[in-house]
Short mmCIF file of C-alpha atoms and ligand atoms in Angstrom, two decimals:
data_model
loop_
_atom_site.label_atom_id
_atom_site.label_comp_id
_atom_site.label_asym_id
_atom_site.label_seq_id
_atom_site.Cartn_x
_atom_site.Cartn_y
_atom_site.Cartn_z
CA UNK A 1 23.12 13.81 27.41
CA UNK A 2 20.15 14.36 25.12
CA UNK A 3 22.44 13.76 22.16
CA UNK A 4 23.43 10.44 23.65
CA UNK A 5 19.85 9.34 24.30
CA UNK A 6 19.02 10.45 20.78
CA UNK A 7 21.67 8.14 19.38
CA UNK A 8 20.40 5.38 21.64
CA UNK A 9 16.86 5.69 20.32
CA UNK A 10 18.17 5.72 16.75
CA UNK A 11 20.04 2.49 17.37
CA UNK A 12 16.99 0.99 19.02
CA UNK A 13 14.78 1.82 16.03
CA UNK A 14 17.39 0.43 13.68
CA UNK A 15 17.67 -2.85 15.58
CA UNK A 16 13.88 -3.14 15.72
CA UNK A 17 13.74 -2.63 11.94
CA UNK A 18 16.39 -5.30 11.46
CA UNK A 19 14.34 -7.69 13.57
CA UNK A 20 11.14 -7.05 11.61
CA UNK A 21 13.04 -7.27 8.34
CA UNK A 22 14.47 -10.65 9.38
CA UNK A 23 10.97 -11.90 10.03
CA UNK A 24 9.89 -10.58 6.63
CA UNK A 25 12.88 -12.29 5.02
CA UNK A 26 12.02 -15.60 6.65
CA UNK A 27 8.48 -15.27 5.31
CA UNK A 28 9.89 -14.52 1.86
CA UNK A 29 11.92 -17.74 1.84
CA UNK A 30 9.00 -19.75 3.14
CA UNK A 31 6.53 -18.41 0.61
CA UNK A 32 8.88 -18.62 -2.37
CA UNK A 33 8.85 -22.41 -2.11
CA UNK A 34 5.06 -22.61 -2.06
CA UNK A 35 3.13 -23.17 -5.22
CA UNK A 36 1.93 -21.60 -7.45
CA UNK A 37 4.85 -19.54 -8.67
CA UNK A 38 3.77 -16.32 -10.38
CA UNK A 39 6.14 -16.66 -13.30
CA UNK A 40 4.49 -14.11 -15.55
CA UNK A 41 4.60 -11.40 -12.91
CA UNK A 42 8.25 -12.29 -12.18
CA UNK A 43 9.19 -11.81 -15.84
CA UNK A 44 7.21 -8.58 -16.02
CA UNK A 45 9.11 -7.26 -13.00
CA UNK A 46 12.50 -8.31 -14.41
CA UNK A 47 11.72 -6.56 -17.64
CA UNK A 48 10.50 -3.37 -16.04
CA UNK A 49 13.46 -3.21 -13.62
CA UNK A 50 15.96 -3.70 -16.41
CA UNK A 51 14.12 -1.23 -18.57
CA UNK A 52 14.02 1.43 -15.86
CA UNK A 53 17.63 1.24 -14.70
CA UNK A 54 19.76 0.10 -17.64
CA UNK A 55 20.50 3.60 -18.96
CA UNK A 56 21.21 4.95 -15.49
CA UNK A 57 23.55 2.07 -14.65
CA UNK A 58 25.27 2.49 -18.02
CA UNK A 59 25.87 6.21 -17.61
CA UNK A 60 27.14 5.99 -14.02
CA UNK A 61 29.37 3.03 -14.91
CA UNK A 62 30.83 4.84 -17.90
CA UNK A 63 31.55 8.01 -15.94
CA UNK A 64 33.08 6.10 -13.03
CA UNK A 65 35.43 4.24 -15.40
CA UNK A 66 36.36 7.47 -17.11
CA UNK A 67 36.94 9.45 -13.93
CA UNK A 68 38.78 6.70 -12.11
CA UNK A 69 41.26 6.39 -14.97
CA UNK A 70 41.73 10.12 -15.41
CA UNK A 71 42.28 10.64 -11.70
CA UNK A 72 44.80 7.86 -11.16
CA UNK A 73 46.73 8.39 -14.39
CA UNK A 74 49.06 11.19 -13.10
CA UNK A 75 49.96 9.22 -9.99
CA UNK A 76 50.74 6.06 -11.93
CA UNK A 77 52.78 8.15 -14.40
CA UNK A 78 54.86 9.51 -11.56
CA UNK A 79 55.86 5.98 -10.62
CA UNK A 80 56.21 4.95 -14.25
CA UNK A 81 53.47 2.41 -13.78
CA UNK A 82 50.87 3.49 -16.32
CA UNK A 83 50.98 0.04 -17.88
CA UNK A 84 49.37 -1.27 -14.69
CA UNK A 85 46.31 0.84 -15.34
CA UNK A 86 44.12 -1.91 -16.84
CA UNK A 87 44.83 -4.28 -13.97
CA UNK A 88 44.24 -1.66 -11.34
CA UNK A 89 41.02 -0.33 -12.85
CA UNK A 90 39.80 -3.83 -13.70
CA UNK A 91 40.26 -5.11 -10.18
CA UNK A 92 38.77 -2.09 -8.48
CA UNK A 93 35.75 -1.94 -10.75
CA UNK A 94 34.96 -5.64 -10.69
CA UNK A 95 35.66 -6.24 -7.04
CA UNK A 96 34.22 -3.15 -5.47
CA UNK A 97 33.17 -0.09 -7.41
CA UNK A 98 30.98 -1.77 -10.04
CA UNK A 99 28.77 -3.77 -7.65
CA UNK A 100 28.56 -0.96 -5.11
CA UNK A 101 27.74 1.88 -7.50
CA UNK A 102 25.26 -0.22 -9.48
CA UNK A 103 23.55 -1.36 -6.28
CA UNK A 104 23.34 2.18 -4.92
CA UNK A 105 21.90 3.47 -8.17
CA UNK A 106 19.38 0.62 -8.20
CA UNK A 107 18.48 1.24 -4.56
CA UNK A 108 17.49 4.74 -5.61
CA UNK A 109 15.78 3.68 -8.79
CA UNK A 110 14.28 0.23 -8.13
CA UNK A 111 14.10 0.11 -4.32
CA UNK A 112 12.27 3.40 -3.97
CA UNK A 113 10.01 2.45 -6.87
CA UNK A 114 8.99 -0.79 -5.17
CA UNK A 115 8.47 1.03 -1.86
CA UNK A 116 6.23 3.64 -3.47
CA UNK A 117 4.31 1.14 -5.60
CA UNK A 118 3.52 -1.34 -2.82
CA UNK A 119 2.96 1.54 -0.40
CA UNK A 120 0.30 3.08 -2.58
CA UNK A 121 -1.24 -0.34 -3.15
CA UNK A 122 -1.45 -0.80 0.62
CA UNK A 123 -2.91 2.64 1.25
CA UNK A 124 -5.54 2.35 -1.48
CA UNK A 125 -6.50 -1.16 -0.26
CA UNK A 126 -5.36 -2.87 -3.47
CA UNK A 127 -3.42 -5.39 -1.39
CA UNK A 128 -6.55 -6.15 0.64
CA UNK A 129 -8.55 -6.49 -2.58
CA UNK A 130 -6.02 -8.99 -3.86
CA UNK A 131 -6.22 -11.01 -0.69
CA UNK A 132 -10.02 -11.27 -0.66
CA UNK A 133 -10.03 -12.32 -4.30
CA UNK A 134 -8.02 -15.42 -3.42
CA UNK A 135 -4.54 -14.37 -4.55
CA UNK A 136 -1.85 -14.35 -1.89
CA UNK A 137 -0.51 -10.78 -2.20
CA UNK A 138 2.77 -11.68 -0.51
CA UNK A 139 3.50 -14.23 -3.20
CA UNK A 140 2.16 -12.17 -6.06
CA UNK A 141 3.78 -8.87 -5.12
CA UNK A 142 6.68 -9.51 -2.73
CA UNK A 143 8.12 -12.86 -3.82
CA UNK A 144 8.15 -11.91 -7.52
CA UNK A 145 9.77 -8.54 -6.90
CA UNK A 146 12.44 -9.81 -4.52
CA UNK A 147 13.36 -12.65 -6.87
CA UNK A 148 13.44 -10.18 -9.74
CA UNK A 149 15.90 -7.85 -7.99
CA UNK A 150 18.03 -10.79 -6.85
CA UNK A 151 18.23 -11.94 -10.45
CA UNK A 152 18.52 -8.56 -12.16
CA UNK A 153 21.03 -6.70 -9.94
CA UNK A 154 23.92 -9.13 -10.70
CA UNK A 155 23.04 -8.81 -14.38
CA UNK A 156 23.05 -5.03 -14.17
CA UNK A 157 26.34 -5.17 -12.24
CA UNK A 158 27.95 -7.13 -15.09
CA UNK A 159 26.68 -4.59 -17.61
CA UNK A 160 27.82 -1.69 -15.40
CA UNK A 161 31.27 -3.28 -15.01
CA UNK A 162 31.63 -3.76 -18.76
CA UNK A 163 30.63 -0.19 -19.56
CA UNK A 164 32.89 1.15 -16.79
CA UNK A 165 35.86 -0.76 -18.18
CA UNK A 166 35.04 0.52 -21.64
CA UNK A 167 35.09 4.10 -20.30
CA UNK A 168 38.48 3.46 -18.76
CA UNK A 169 39.74 1.97 -22.02
CA UNK A 170 38.63 5.08 -23.92
CA UNK A 171 40.80 7.28 -21.72
CA UNK A 172 43.80 4.96 -22.10
CA UNK A 173 43.21 4.79 -25.83
CA UNK A 174 43.09 8.58 -26.23
CA UNK A 175 45.90 9.41 -23.82
CA UNK A 176 48.22 6.44 -24.12
CA UNK A 177 47.25 4.96 -27.49
CA UNK A 178 46.48 1.57 -25.94
CA UNK A 179 44.61 -0.82 -28.24
CA UNK A 180 41.29 -2.40 -27.28
CA UNK A 181 42.77 -5.86 -27.37
CA UNK A 182 45.81 -5.02 -25.29
CA UNK A 183 43.73 -3.22 -22.71
CA UNK A 184 41.22 -5.98 -22.19
CA UNK A 185 43.85 -8.72 -22.37
CA UNK A 186 45.55 -7.09 -19.44
CA UNK A 187 42.30 -6.68 -17.54
CA UNK A 188 41.42 -10.36 -17.86
CA UNK A 189 44.96 -11.54 -17.19
CA UNK A 190 45.08 -9.80 -13.85
CA UNK A 191 41.64 -11.01 -12.77
CA UNK A 192 41.33 -14.18 -10.77
CA UNK A 193 38.39 -16.24 -9.64
CA UNK A 194 39.06 -14.77 -6.25
CA UNK A 195 38.01 -11.42 -7.67
CA UNK A 196 35.01 -12.50 -9.67
CA UNK A 197 33.28 -15.04 -7.42
CA UNK A 198 32.99 -12.93 -4.25
CA UNK A 199 31.86 -9.95 -6.32
CA UNK A 200 29.13 -12.01 -7.95
CA UNK A 201 27.94 -13.50 -4.66
CA UNK A 202 27.95 -10.03 -3.18
CA UNK A 203 25.82 -8.72 -6.05
CA UNK A 204 23.17 -11.37 -5.40
CA UNK A 205 22.98 -10.25 -1.79
CA UNK A 206 22.77 -6.63 -2.90
CA UNK A 207 19.83 -7.55 -5.12
CA UNK A 208 18.16 -9.46 -2.31
CA UNK A 209 18.58 -6.51 0.05
CA UNK A 210 17.18 -3.98 -2.43
CA UNK A 211 14.10 -6.11 -3.12
CA UNK A 212 13.47 -7.09 0.48
CA UNK A 213 13.77 -3.62 1.96
CA UNK A 214 11.71 -1.99 -0.80
CA UNK A 215 8.95 -4.56 -0.38
CA UNK A 216 9.15 -4.46 3.42
CA UNK A 217 8.75 -0.70 3.54
CA UNK A 218 5.95 -0.68 0.98
CA UNK A 219 4.05 -3.69 2.30
CA UNK A 220 3.82 -2.22 5.80
CA UNK A 221 3.28 1.32 4.63
CA UNK A 222 1.79 3.89 7.01
CA UNK A 223 -1.50 5.63 6.33
CA UNK A 224 -2.09 8.20 3.63
CA UNK A 225 0.07 9.78 0.96
CA UNK A 226 2.59 10.80 3.63
CA UNK A 227 3.03 7.11 4.39
CA UNK A 228 3.79 6.33 0.76
CA UNK A 229 6.43 9.07 0.57
CA UNK A 230 8.00 7.84 3.77
CA UNK A 231 8.00 4.25 2.49
CA UNK A 232 9.82 5.20 -0.70
CA UNK A 233 12.27 7.44 1.09
CA UNK A 234 13.14 5.13 3.95
CA UNK A 235 13.49 2.23 1.50
CA UNK A 236 16.39 4.07 -0.13
CA UNK A 237 18.03 5.18 3.11
CA UNK A 238 17.72 1.81 4.80
CA UNK A 239 18.85 -0.11 1.70
CA UNK A 240 21.91 2.10 1.20
CA UNK A 241 22.98 1.57 4.77
CA UNK A 242 22.40 -2.15 4.43
CA UNK A 243 24.42 -2.28 1.19
CA UNK A 244 27.48 -0.87 2.96
CA UNK A 245 27.06 -3.32 5.82
CA UNK A 246 26.76 -6.26 3.40
CA UNK A 247 29.78 -4.97 1.50
CA UNK A 248 31.80 -4.79 4.69
CA UNK A 249 30.81 -8.31 5.70
CA UNK A 250 31.50 -9.63 2.20
CA UNK A 251 34.97 -8.12 2.01
CA UNK A 252 35.75 -9.30 5.51
CA UNK A 253 34.55 -12.83 4.75
CA UNK A 254 36.40 -13.01 1.43
CA UNK A 255 39.56 -11.82 3.15
CA UNK A 256 39.39 -14.55 5.78
CA UNK A 257 38.51 -17.14 3.16
CA UNK A 258 41.50 -16.37 0.93
CA UNK A 259 43.92 -16.16 3.82
CA UNK A 260 43.30 -19.81 4.59
CA UNK B 1 -27.42 2.05 29.74
CA UNK B 2 -27.91 1.15 26.10
CA UNK B 3 -31.19 1.80 24.39
CA UNK B 4 -31.61 -0.82 21.73
CA UNK B 5 -34.91 -0.76 19.92
CA UNK B 6 -34.61 -4.00 18.02
CA UNK B 7 -37.10 -4.46 15.23
CA UNK B 8 -37.33 -7.59 13.14
CA UNK B 9 -36.41 -7.20 9.52
CA UNK B 10 -39.16 -5.99 7.31
CA UNK B 11 -39.45 -4.96 3.69
CA UNK B 12 -38.02 -7.35 1.16
CA UNK B 13 -37.25 -10.10 3.61
CA UNK B 14 -39.74 -12.87 3.03
CA UNK B 15 -40.11 -16.52 3.92
CA UNK B 16 -37.56 -18.19 6.14
CA UNK B 17 -35.28 -15.88 8.02
CA UNK B 18 -32.00 -17.56 7.24
CA UNK B 19 -28.97 -15.84 8.73
CA UNK B 20 -26.07 -15.64 6.27
CA UNK B 21 -23.73 -13.58 8.37
CA UNK B 22 -23.45 -13.10 12.09
CA UNK B 23 -21.14 -11.28 14.47
CA UNK B 24 -21.26 -11.94 18.21
CA UNK B 25 -19.40 -9.87 20.78
CA UNK B 26 -16.70 -8.68 18.44
CA UNK B 27 -13.82 -6.86 20.12
CA UNK B 28 -10.90 -5.21 18.43
CA UNK B 29 -8.34 -2.74 19.71
CA UNK B 30 -5.23 -1.19 18.25
CA UNK B 31 -3.01 -0.55 21.26
CA UNK B 32 -5.04 1.62 23.62
CA UNK B 33 -7.58 2.42 20.95
CA UNK B 34 -10.58 0.17 21.66
CA UNK B 35 -12.32 0.42 18.31
CA UNK B 36 -14.96 -2.29 18.67
CA UNK B 37 -16.51 -3.27 22.00
CA UNK B 38 -18.91 -6.20 21.99
CA UNK B 39 -20.33 -5.46 18.58
CA UNK B 40 -23.24 -7.68 17.45
CA UNK B 41 -24.92 -7.96 14.08
CA UNK B 42 -26.96 -10.36 11.94
CA UNK B 43 -27.50 -10.28 8.22
CA UNK B 44 -30.55 -12.15 6.91
CA UNK B 45 -30.67 -13.71 3.48
CA UNK B 46 -31.77 -11.33 0.77
CA UNK B 47 -31.82 -8.20 2.90
CA UNK B 48 -29.99 -4.89 2.63
CA UNK B 49 -28.55 -4.08 6.01
CA UNK B 50 -27.04 -0.63 6.43
CA UNK B 51 -24.46 -0.01 9.13
CA UNK B 52 -24.12 3.64 9.90
CA UNK B 53 -21.46 5.24 12.02
CA UNK B 54 -19.29 8.34 12.23
CA UNK B 55 -16.03 8.38 10.36
CA UNK B 56 -13.37 6.66 12.44
CA UNK B 57 -15.94 4.69 14.42
CA UNK B 58 -14.57 1.35 13.23
CA UNK B 59 -16.90 0.47 10.35
CA UNK B 60 -14.08 -0.53 8.03
CA UNK B 61 -12.34 -2.45 10.81
CA UNK B 62 -15.58 -4.38 11.44
CA UNK B 63 -16.14 -5.24 7.78
CA UNK B 64 -12.49 -6.30 7.39
CA UNK B 65 -12.79 -8.61 10.39
CA UNK B 66 -15.71 -10.22 8.55
CA UNK B 67 -13.51 -11.43 5.71
CA UNK B 68 -10.43 -12.12 7.83
CA UNK B 69 -8.38 -9.16 6.61
CA UNK B 70 -8.07 -8.03 10.21
CA UNK B 71 -7.82 -10.49 13.10
CA UNK B 72 -10.41 -9.85 15.78
CA UNK B 73 -9.28 -9.89 19.43
CA UNK B 74 -12.33 -11.88 20.48
CA UNK B 75 -15.82 -12.71 19.32
CA UNK B 76 -17.54 -15.04 16.89
CA UNK B 77 -17.80 -14.27 13.21
CA UNK B 78 -19.79 -16.75 11.20
CA UNK B 79 -20.31 -16.47 7.48
CA UNK B 80 -22.84 -18.86 6.02
CA UNK B 81 -22.65 -20.91 9.22
CA UNK B 82 -18.86 -21.21 9.13
CA UNK B 83 -16.73 -19.64 11.85
CA UNK B 84 -14.14 -17.80 9.79
CA UNK B 85 -11.58 -17.67 12.60
CA UNK B 86 -11.20 -21.44 12.52
CA UNK B 87 -10.77 -21.88 8.76
CA UNK B 88 -7.48 -22.65 7.09
CA UNK B 89 -6.27 -20.55 4.15
CA UNK B 90 -7.80 -22.75 1.43
CA UNK B 91 -11.20 -22.92 3.11
CA UNK B 92 -11.07 -19.20 3.79
CA UNK B 93 -10.34 -18.48 0.12
CA UNK B 94 -13.27 -20.61 -0.97
CA UNK B 95 -15.57 -18.85 1.49
CA UNK B 96 -14.27 -15.45 0.39
CA UNK B 97 -15.21 -16.20 -3.20
CA UNK B 98 -18.84 -16.18 -2.05
CA UNK B 99 -18.39 -12.72 -0.59
CA UNK B 100 -18.00 -9.64 -2.76
CA UNK B 101 -16.13 -6.72 -1.22
CA UNK B 102 -16.41 -3.21 -2.60
CA UNK B 103 -13.61 -1.16 -1.07
CA UNK B 104 -13.97 2.40 0.13
CA UNK B 105 -11.75 3.93 -2.56
CA UNK B 106 -12.60 1.38 -5.30
CA UNK B 107 -9.12 -0.23 -4.91
CA UNK B 108 -8.67 -0.95 -8.61
CA UNK B 109 -5.23 -2.32 -9.49
CA UNK B 110 -3.77 0.76 -11.11
CA UNK B 111 -1.08 -1.06 -13.07
CA UNK B 112 -3.71 -3.15 -14.88
CA UNK B 113 -6.35 -2.37 -17.48
CA UNK B 114 -10.05 -2.65 -16.66
CA UNK B 115 -10.11 -6.05 -18.35
CA UNK B 116 -7.14 -7.34 -16.31
CA UNK B 117 -8.73 -5.96 -13.15
CA UNK B 118 -11.84 -8.02 -13.80
CA UNK B 119 -9.90 -11.11 -14.82
CA UNK B 120 -7.84 -11.03 -11.64
CA UNK B 121 -10.40 -12.70 -9.32
CA UNK B 122 -10.94 -15.37 -11.98
CA UNK B 123 -7.30 -16.50 -11.78
CA UNK B 124 -7.95 -18.46 -8.60
CA UNK B 125 -11.63 -19.14 -8.79
CA UNK B 126 -12.20 -20.27 -12.36
CA UNK B 127 -13.37 -23.60 -10.92
CA UNK B 128 -16.60 -21.87 -9.93
CA UNK B 129 -17.62 -21.86 -13.55
CA UNK B 130 -18.01 -24.56 -16.15
CA UNK B 131 -14.76 -25.73 -17.74
CA UNK B 132 -15.30 -24.15 -21.12
CA UNK B 133 -16.60 -20.88 -19.72
CA UNK B 134 -14.94 -18.06 -21.61
CA UNK B 135 -13.42 -15.45 -19.28
CA UNK B 136 -14.00 -12.84 -21.95
CA UNK B 137 -17.75 -13.47 -21.81
CA UNK B 138 -17.73 -13.18 -18.02
CA UNK B 139 -15.80 -9.93 -18.13
CA UNK B 140 -18.09 -8.45 -20.77
CA UNK B 141 -21.19 -9.50 -18.89
CA UNK B 142 -19.94 -7.96 -15.65
CA UNK B 143 -19.04 -4.73 -17.41
CA UNK B 144 -22.38 -4.55 -19.19
CA UNK B 145 -24.08 -4.89 -15.81
CA UNK B 146 -22.51 -1.57 -14.82
CA UNK B 147 -22.81 -0.01 -18.26
CA UNK B 148 -19.11 0.28 -18.96
CA UNK B 149 -18.42 -2.26 -21.71
CA UNK B 150 -16.72 0.45 -23.77
CA UNK B 151 -14.10 1.12 -21.08
CA UNK B 152 -12.68 -2.40 -21.15
CA UNK B 153 -9.20 -1.49 -22.39
CA UNK B 154 -8.73 1.70 -20.39
CA UNK B 155 -6.49 2.09 -17.35
CA UNK B 156 -8.12 3.00 -14.00
CA UNK B 157 -6.38 6.39 -14.02
CA UNK B 158 -8.26 7.25 -17.22
CA UNK B 159 -11.65 6.78 -15.52
CA UNK B 160 -13.65 9.25 -13.43
CA UNK B 161 -14.31 8.46 -9.77
CA UNK B 162 -17.82 7.25 -10.57
CA UNK B 163 -16.62 5.01 -13.38
CA UNK B 164 -13.92 3.58 -11.13
CA UNK B 165 -16.55 2.73 -8.53
CA UNK B 166 -18.61 0.98 -11.24
CA UNK B 167 -15.64 -1.03 -12.46
CA UNK B 168 -14.89 -1.99 -8.86
CA UNK B 169 -18.50 -3.11 -8.54
CA UNK B 170 -18.19 -5.16 -11.71
CA UNK B 171 -15.03 -6.78 -10.33
CA UNK B 172 -16.90 -7.58 -7.13
CA UNK B 173 -19.75 -9.16 -9.09
CA UNK B 174 -17.70 -11.27 -11.45
CA UNK B 175 -17.55 -14.25 -9.10
CA UNK B 176 -21.32 -13.98 -8.56
CA UNK B 177 -21.07 -13.64 -4.78
CA UNK B 178 -23.95 -14.50 -2.49
CA UNK B 179 -23.12 -11.73 -0.05
CA UNK B 180 -21.81 -8.29 -0.98
CA UNK B 181 -20.07 -6.00 1.49
CA UNK B 182 -20.04 -2.35 0.47
CA UNK B 183 -17.60 -0.08 2.33
CA UNK B 184 -18.96 3.44 1.82
CA UNK B 185 -20.07 2.87 -1.79
CA UNK B 186 -20.98 6.51 -2.34
CA UNK B 187 -18.14 8.24 -0.49
CA UNK B 188 -16.11 10.69 -2.52
CA UNK B 189 -18.74 10.89 -5.27
CA UNK B 190 -20.96 13.82 -6.21
CA UNK B 191 -24.68 13.42 -5.30
CA UNK B 192 -25.78 12.54 -8.84
CA UNK B 193 -23.12 9.88 -9.34
CA UNK B 194 -23.83 8.59 -5.84
CA UNK B 195 -27.46 8.16 -6.80
CA UNK B 196 -26.46 6.23 -9.93
CA UNK B 197 -24.37 3.88 -7.82
CA UNK B 198 -27.29 3.34 -5.44
CA UNK B 199 -29.60 2.50 -8.36
CA UNK B 200 -26.97 0.09 -9.67
CA UNK B 201 -26.77 -1.58 -6.26
CA UNK B 202 -30.54 -1.99 -6.21
CA UNK B 203 -30.52 -3.49 -9.72
CA UNK B 204 -27.84 -5.97 -8.73
CA UNK B 205 -29.76 -6.94 -5.62
CA UNK B 206 -32.85 -7.63 -7.73
CA UNK B 207 -31.00 -9.46 -10.48
CA UNK B 208 -28.85 -11.79 -8.35
CA UNK B 209 -30.86 -11.83 -5.11
CA UNK B 210 -27.77 -11.13 -3.03
CA UNK B 211 -27.63 -10.26 0.64
CA UNK B 212 -25.88 -6.95 1.20
CA UNK B 213 -24.13 -5.25 4.06
CA UNK B 214 -23.74 -1.56 3.32
CA UNK B 215 -21.52 0.68 5.38
CA UNK B 216 -22.12 4.37 5.05
CA UNK B 217 -22.45 7.68 6.82
CA UNK B 218 -24.57 9.07 3.99
CA UNK B 219 -28.20 9.42 5.16
CA UNK B 220 -29.57 9.57 1.59
CA UNK B 221 -27.86 6.32 0.73
CA UNK B 222 -29.20 4.69 3.89
CA UNK B 223 -32.75 5.88 3.21
CA UNK B 224 -32.68 4.64 -0.37
CA UNK B 225 -31.29 1.20 0.17
CA UNK B 226 -31.82 -0.03 3.71
CA UNK B 227 -34.27 -2.69 4.75
CA UNK B 228 -32.87 -2.46 8.23
CA UNK B 229 -30.13 -0.48 9.94
CA UNK B 230 -27.60 -0.87 12.73
CA UNK B 231 -26.00 2.21 14.23
CA UNK B 232 -22.38 1.75 15.23
CA UNK B 233 -21.76 4.19 18.05
CA UNK B 234 -19.01 3.99 20.69
CA UNK B 235 -17.78 0.73 19.18
CA UNK B 236 -20.97 -1.18 19.64
CA UNK B 237 -24.35 -1.79 17.98
CA UNK B 238 -26.00 1.12 19.74
CA UNK B 239 -29.37 0.99 18.02
CA UNK B 240 -31.11 -1.12 15.40
CA UNK B 241 -34.27 -0.81 13.35
CA UNK B 242 -35.72 0.41 10.08
CA UNK B 243 -34.75 3.79 8.72
CA UNK B 244 -38.18 5.22 9.53
CA UNK B 245 -38.08 3.96 13.10
CA UNK B 246 -34.60 5.23 13.79
CA UNK B 247 -35.11 8.60 12.18
CA UNK B 248 -37.78 9.50 14.75
CA UNK B 249 -35.76 8.23 17.71
CA UNK B 250 -35.44 10.57 20.66
CA UNK B 251 -31.98 9.35 21.67
CA UNK B 252 -29.61 12.29 21.12
CA UNK B 253 -26.82 10.11 19.73
CA UNK B 254 -29.19 8.54 17.22
CA UNK B 255 -30.83 11.87 16.36
CA UNK B 256 -27.45 13.33 15.45
CA UNK B 257 -27.31 11.10 12.39
CA UNK B 258 -30.59 12.17 10.89
CA UNK B 259 -30.75 15.94 11.34
CA UNK B 260 -29.42 17.97 8.47
N1 ADP C 1 -4.37 -1.07 10.91
C1 ADP C 1 -4.68 -0.20 11.89
N2 ADP C 1 -3.79 0.07 12.87
C2 ADP C 1 -4.10 0.93 13.86
N3 ADP C 1 -5.25 1.57 13.98
C3 ADP C 1 -6.19 1.36 13.03
C4 ADP C 1 -5.95 0.46 11.94
N4 ADP C 1 -7.04 0.44 11.16
C5 ADP C 1 -7.93 1.27 11.74
N5 ADP C 1 -7.42 1.83 12.85
C6 ADP C 1 -8.12 2.76 13.75
O1 ADP C 1 -9.40 2.26 13.98
C7 ADP C 1 -10.34 3.30 14.01
C8 ADP C 1 -11.49 3.01 13.08
O2 ADP C 1 -11.05 3.04 11.75
P1 ADP C 1 -12.01 2.71 10.53
O3 ADP C 1 -12.66 1.41 10.74
O4 ADP C 1 -11.19 2.85 9.30
O5 ADP C 1 -13.08 3.88 10.58
P2 ADP C 1 -14.35 4.09 9.64
O6 ADP C 1 -15.53 3.87 10.49
O7 ADP C 1 -14.26 5.50 9.18
O8 ADP C 1 -14.26 3.12 8.51
C9 ADP C 1 -9.60 4.57 13.70
O9 ADP C 1 -9.35 5.25 14.90
C10 ADP C 1 -8.31 4.10 13.10
O10 ADP C 1 -7.27 4.98 13.40
MG1 MG C 2 -13.94 3.32 6.54
#
């Protein structure tokens, strides 16, 4: 009984968060069309996000490509289908694994960073200081960061995909003596627009979610240093959950769309 | 019920008694927490008014209502004869540029250098100065006022607490405000540094003839700087008068502030 009511209260909190986040999102869209646009801060954010997560995205992408190929190789061998490896790995990385892993890594790296940064700015009254000095802090801090993640995550996904495929190629090259050209020819031959477009659209939404949740948690941070820690932490948890939900919706929608 | 020994402003206040800032019947609650209950206050031109109250008594809430950072539940707040609750964003921003706000913990932007911190308020309000006014000159002048011209390229984290407070003061002064609001200007500082800040505040008052509202719970600070005082007790303006008058009061709640 208490377990059930516990679950109920968890769901209630979650739905309340979703409601507040929707309101925050609406404000984001409204304010992003208002002048002036803080272009310099936007570029600075893009640069620092790319700078902070490129290596991490590269390493995880590389390892995923490597491991995926090593793990599936024996099974494909059994069926005499090793030559399908590039198509299989290409499709799974580009459609699903690349965007998802990159977004999860960035939720941990970028999302928590935004949550902590804005949280500490809230707690130390820097956001208030900005507001009284005539700069709209929502535009200066939130709009620039959310646009930066929306722009940078797809870019990082492409880089992660490329490095992942390269990792997979290395395994094929060492174990099956496949040439670079042959491998990537096969990858691109098996890919269709139906693989690339939904994955790209999905990545934009992943970026939007990471930026929005990080900013939302930081902007309405609770009091004190404990509040900042909680903001950073819950930004990651909430974003990760949201990423899976978006992924589910995206796959579902793409499936319906291509059935037509 | 309430003993209010109102005394007209004395000391530096001369000539016409123009009111630059007035609060009438201000109420503010957070949920069940009724922080301010019918709070009243007037600030005359050129005077140093000290508001004293225990920690958590709502001093910061009151001062934030004054500049529209917190929405009051009810009451009239007029700043230089304008009711701030009726202003639109643009008008509010213009009015705010006449008000300097020194935040409790300095609130320097910790991702920016001292120079960028001081330039930040100028981004929106450069129209206050002549067209060809060099921002560099303004920044240098403001820093020289607080004796920190050499720290211009340092980051806030590289400064001591006292230096941070001075930089924050310089940032407050850069728009040459007519009214300055100090939220616990000496809190968190050692007695010697606190004294330096008080002397700096007095110099500024003399140099620019500003009107100041100083929030504090530091008796030494209040004695040194106040022309007049208001005691914020139980969410309201419990007692008013000069430091000397209040310090000999027989009211137990008032006495509690002055005994060491
Ligand atoms: N944003 C807020 N939400 C809820 N309660 C608040 C908020 N800001 C202040 N309070 C409450 O108002 C009271 C007064 O706070 P404050 O004005 O910061 O005190 P102080 O006089 O020390 O500056 C405290 O009880 C505080 O918990
Ligand atoms: Mg306070």
